[in-house]
Coordinates of C-alpha atoms in Angstrom, one line a residue:
Chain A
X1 CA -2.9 -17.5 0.7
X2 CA -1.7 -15.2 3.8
X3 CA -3.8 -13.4 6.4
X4 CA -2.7 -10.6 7.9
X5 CA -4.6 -9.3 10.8
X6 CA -4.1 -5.7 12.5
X7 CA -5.0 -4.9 16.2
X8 CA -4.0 -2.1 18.6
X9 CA -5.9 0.5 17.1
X10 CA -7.6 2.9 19.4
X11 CA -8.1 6.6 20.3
X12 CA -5.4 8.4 22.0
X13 CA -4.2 11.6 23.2
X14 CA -1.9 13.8 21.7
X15 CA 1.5 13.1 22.6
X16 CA 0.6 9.1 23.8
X17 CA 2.2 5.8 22.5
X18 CA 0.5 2.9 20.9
X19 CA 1.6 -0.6 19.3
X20 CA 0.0 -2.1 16.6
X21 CA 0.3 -5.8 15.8
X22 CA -0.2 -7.7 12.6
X23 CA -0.7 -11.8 13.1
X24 CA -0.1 -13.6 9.3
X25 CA -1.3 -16.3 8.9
X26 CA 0.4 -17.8 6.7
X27 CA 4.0 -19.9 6.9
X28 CA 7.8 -18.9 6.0
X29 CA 6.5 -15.8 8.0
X30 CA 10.3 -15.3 7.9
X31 CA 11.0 -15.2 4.6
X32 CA 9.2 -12.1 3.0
X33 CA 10.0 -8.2 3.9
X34 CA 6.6 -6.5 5.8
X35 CA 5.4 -3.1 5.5
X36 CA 2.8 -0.6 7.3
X37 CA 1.2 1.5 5.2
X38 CA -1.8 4.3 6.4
X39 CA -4.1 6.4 5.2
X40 CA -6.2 9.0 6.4
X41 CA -10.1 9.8 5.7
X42 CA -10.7 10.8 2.2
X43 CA -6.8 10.5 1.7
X44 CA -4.5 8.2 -0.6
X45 CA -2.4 5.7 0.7
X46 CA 1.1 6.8 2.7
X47 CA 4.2 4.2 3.3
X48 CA 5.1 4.3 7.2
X49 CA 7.7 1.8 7.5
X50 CA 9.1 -1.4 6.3
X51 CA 11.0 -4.3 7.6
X52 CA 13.1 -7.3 6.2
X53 CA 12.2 -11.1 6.8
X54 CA 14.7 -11.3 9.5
X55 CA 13.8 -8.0 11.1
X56 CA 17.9 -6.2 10.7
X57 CA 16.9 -3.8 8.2
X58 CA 14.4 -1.0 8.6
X59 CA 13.2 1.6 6.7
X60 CA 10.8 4.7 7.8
X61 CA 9.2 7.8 6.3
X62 CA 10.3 10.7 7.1
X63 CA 7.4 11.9 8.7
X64 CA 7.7 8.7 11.2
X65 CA 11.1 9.0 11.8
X66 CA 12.6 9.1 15.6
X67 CA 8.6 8.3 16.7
X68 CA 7.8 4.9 15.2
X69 CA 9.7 1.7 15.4
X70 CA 9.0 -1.3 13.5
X71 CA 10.0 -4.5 14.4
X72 CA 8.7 -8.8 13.8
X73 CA 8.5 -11.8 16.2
X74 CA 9.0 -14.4 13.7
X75 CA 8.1 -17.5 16.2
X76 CA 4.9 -15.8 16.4
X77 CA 4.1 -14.6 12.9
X78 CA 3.6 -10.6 14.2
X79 CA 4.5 -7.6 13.0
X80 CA 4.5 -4.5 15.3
X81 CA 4.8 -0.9 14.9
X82 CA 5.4 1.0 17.9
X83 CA 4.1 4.2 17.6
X84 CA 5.1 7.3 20.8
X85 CA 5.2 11.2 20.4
X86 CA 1.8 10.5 18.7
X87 CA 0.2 13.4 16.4
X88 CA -3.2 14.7 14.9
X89 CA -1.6 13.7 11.8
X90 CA -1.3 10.6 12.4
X91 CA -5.0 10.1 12.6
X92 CA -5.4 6.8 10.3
X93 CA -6.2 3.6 9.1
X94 CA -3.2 1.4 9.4
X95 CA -2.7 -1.3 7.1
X96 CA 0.2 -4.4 7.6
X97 CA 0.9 -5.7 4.0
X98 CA 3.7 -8.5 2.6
X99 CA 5.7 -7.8 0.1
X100 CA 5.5 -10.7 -3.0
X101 CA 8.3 -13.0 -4.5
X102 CA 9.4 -10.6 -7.8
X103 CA 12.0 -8.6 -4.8
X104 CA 10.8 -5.2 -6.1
X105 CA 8.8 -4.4 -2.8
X106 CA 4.7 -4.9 -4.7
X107 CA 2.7 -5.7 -1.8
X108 CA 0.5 -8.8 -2.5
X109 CA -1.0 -9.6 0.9
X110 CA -2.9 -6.5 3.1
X111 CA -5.0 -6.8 6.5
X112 CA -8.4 -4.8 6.4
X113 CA -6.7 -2.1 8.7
X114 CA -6.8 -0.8 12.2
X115 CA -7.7 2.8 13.1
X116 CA -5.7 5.1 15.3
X117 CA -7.2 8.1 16.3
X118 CA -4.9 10.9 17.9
X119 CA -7.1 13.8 19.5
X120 CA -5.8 17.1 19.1
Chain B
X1 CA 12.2 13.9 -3.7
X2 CA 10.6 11.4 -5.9
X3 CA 7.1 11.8 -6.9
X4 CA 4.4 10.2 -8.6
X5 CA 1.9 12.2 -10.9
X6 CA -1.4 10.6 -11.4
X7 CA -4.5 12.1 -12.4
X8 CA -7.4 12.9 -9.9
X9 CA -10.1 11.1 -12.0
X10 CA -11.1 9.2 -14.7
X11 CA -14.5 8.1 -16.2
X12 CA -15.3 5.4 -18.6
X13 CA -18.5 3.9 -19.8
X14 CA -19.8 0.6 -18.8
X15 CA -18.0 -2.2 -21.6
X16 CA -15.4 0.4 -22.8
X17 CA -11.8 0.6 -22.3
X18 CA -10.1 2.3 -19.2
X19 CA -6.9 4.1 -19.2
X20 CA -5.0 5.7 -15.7
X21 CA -1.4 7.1 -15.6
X22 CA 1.0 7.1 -13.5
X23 CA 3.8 10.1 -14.1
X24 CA 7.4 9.9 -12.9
X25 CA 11.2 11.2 -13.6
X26 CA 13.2 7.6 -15.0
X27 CA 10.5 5.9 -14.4
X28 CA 11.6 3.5 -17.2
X29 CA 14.2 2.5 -14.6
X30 CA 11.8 1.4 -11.7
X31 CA 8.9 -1.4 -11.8
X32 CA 5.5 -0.1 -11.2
X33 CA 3.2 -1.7 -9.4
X34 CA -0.8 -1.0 -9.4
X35 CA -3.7 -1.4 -6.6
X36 CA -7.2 -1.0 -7.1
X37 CA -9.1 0.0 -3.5
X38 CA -12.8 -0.1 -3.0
X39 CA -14.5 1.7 -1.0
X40 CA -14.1 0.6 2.8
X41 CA -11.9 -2.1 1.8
X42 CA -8.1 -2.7 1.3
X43 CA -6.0 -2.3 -1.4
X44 CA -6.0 -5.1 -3.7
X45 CA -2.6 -5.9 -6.0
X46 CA -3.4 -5.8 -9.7
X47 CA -0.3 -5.4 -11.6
X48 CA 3.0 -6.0 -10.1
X49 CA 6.4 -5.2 -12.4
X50 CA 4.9 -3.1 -14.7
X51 CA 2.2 -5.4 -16.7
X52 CA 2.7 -9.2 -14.3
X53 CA -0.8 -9.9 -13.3
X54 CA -1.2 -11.6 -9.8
X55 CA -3.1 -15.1 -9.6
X56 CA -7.2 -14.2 -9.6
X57 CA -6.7 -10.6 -10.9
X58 CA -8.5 -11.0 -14.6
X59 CA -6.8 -10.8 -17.9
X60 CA -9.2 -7.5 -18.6
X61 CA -6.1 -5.7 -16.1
X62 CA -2.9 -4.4 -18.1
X63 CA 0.2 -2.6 -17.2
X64 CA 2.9 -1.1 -19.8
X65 CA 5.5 1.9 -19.6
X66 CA 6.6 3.9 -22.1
X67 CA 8.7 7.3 -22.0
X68 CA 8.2 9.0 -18.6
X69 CA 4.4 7.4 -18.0
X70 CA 3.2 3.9 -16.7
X71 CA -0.2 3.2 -17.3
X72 CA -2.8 0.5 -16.2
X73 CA -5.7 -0.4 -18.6
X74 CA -8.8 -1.7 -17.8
X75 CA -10.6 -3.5 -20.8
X76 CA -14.3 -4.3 -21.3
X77 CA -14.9 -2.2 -17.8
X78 CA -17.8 -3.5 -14.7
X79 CA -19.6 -2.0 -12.9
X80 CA -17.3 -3.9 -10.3
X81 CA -14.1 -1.9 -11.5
X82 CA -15.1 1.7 -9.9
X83 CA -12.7 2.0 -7.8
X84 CA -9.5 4.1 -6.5
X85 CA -6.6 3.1 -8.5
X86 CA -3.0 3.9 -6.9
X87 CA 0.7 3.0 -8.4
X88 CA 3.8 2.4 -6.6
X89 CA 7.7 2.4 -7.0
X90 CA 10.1 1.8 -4.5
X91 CA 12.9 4.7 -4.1
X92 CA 14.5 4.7 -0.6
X93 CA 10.9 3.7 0.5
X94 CA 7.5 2.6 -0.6
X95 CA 5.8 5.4 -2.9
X96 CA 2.4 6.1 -3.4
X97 CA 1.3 7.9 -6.6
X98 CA -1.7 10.1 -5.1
X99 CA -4.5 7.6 -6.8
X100 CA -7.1 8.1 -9.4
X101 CA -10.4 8.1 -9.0
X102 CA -12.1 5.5 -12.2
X103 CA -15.9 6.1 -12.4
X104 CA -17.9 4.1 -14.5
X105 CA -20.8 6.0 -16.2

């Protein structure tokens, strides 16, 4: 069964940058699409960003988009997001998960989170 | 955009059968997947492609989809089950329905 570790989280001004990190541990790191999902107090879950198994394709929500970048090291098993022109709103919990072998993008794996806090 | 319609909360008593929904245009056309989240934990996969249960979840958790609704069902509900249930498609993304709320009375 995979790990998946987050780090990085802190508290940060208003308009600073951050990377999180996600260590798996598992093997075939390579071979399986990863995703950042958040969510803030009291609030559902929102999709941030996802990226393939070799790390060419990208994908980002809209309200991400032109501030976050998502990229892998696969010779070390991480996942980062990189995280600049940081909001209020952007106050969460953020979770790394892997997507499972069906191909329709379920995530079977999550970390327990790391928590960014932006003050306003 | 594409959204995802699921009801704020649900209640079920202890032992009885538990039903959430997940509400979505051609829905029919995408796989659903289901996560149940306790509190101050992650999210948990319970039901992957509509009604596939992953390796540990138990067989009490069902998925099906008919019309313009998927649904997951829990059967012979714990005390262990109260949770925050969400659902999720992808369409040009990862969605999130906006989760439902099961408390067990």
């Amino acid at each position: 069964e995979v790990q998946l570790l987050e780090s990085g989280g802190k508290w940060i001004q208003r308009g600073g940058s951050l990377r999180l990190s996600c260590v798996s541990s598992g093997s075939s790191f390579s071979d399986y699409p990863m995703t950042w999902v958040r969510q803030a107090a009291g609030k559902g879950l929102e999709w941030v960003s996802s990226v393939s198994g070799g790390g060419t394709a990208t994908y980002y929500a809209d309200s991400v988009k032109g501030r976050f970048s998502v990229s892998r090291d696969n010779s070390k098993n991480t996942l980062y997001l990189q995280m600049n022109n940081l909001r209020a709103d952007d106050t969460a919990v953020y979770y790394c998960a892997k997507e499972g072998s069906s191909g329709w993008m379920e995530l079977d794996s999550w970390g327990r989170g790391t928590l960014v806090t932006v003050s306003s | 955009s594409y959204e995802l319609t699921q009801p704020h909360s649900v209640s079920v008593a202890l032992g009885q059968t538990a039903t959430m929904t997940c509400g979505g245009d051609n829905i029919g056309t995408k796989n659903v997947h289901w996560y149940q989240q306790r509190p101050g934990q992650a999210p948990v996969l319970v039901i992957y492609k509509n009604s596939d249960r992953p390796s540990g979840i138990p067989e009490r958790f069902s998925g099906s989809k008919s019309g313009r609704t998927a649904s997951l069902t829990i059967s012979r509900v714990q005390a262990g089950d109260e949770a925050d249930y969400y659902c999720q498609v992808w369409d040009s993304g990862v969605l999130f329905g906006g989760g439902t709320k099961l408390t067990v009375l």
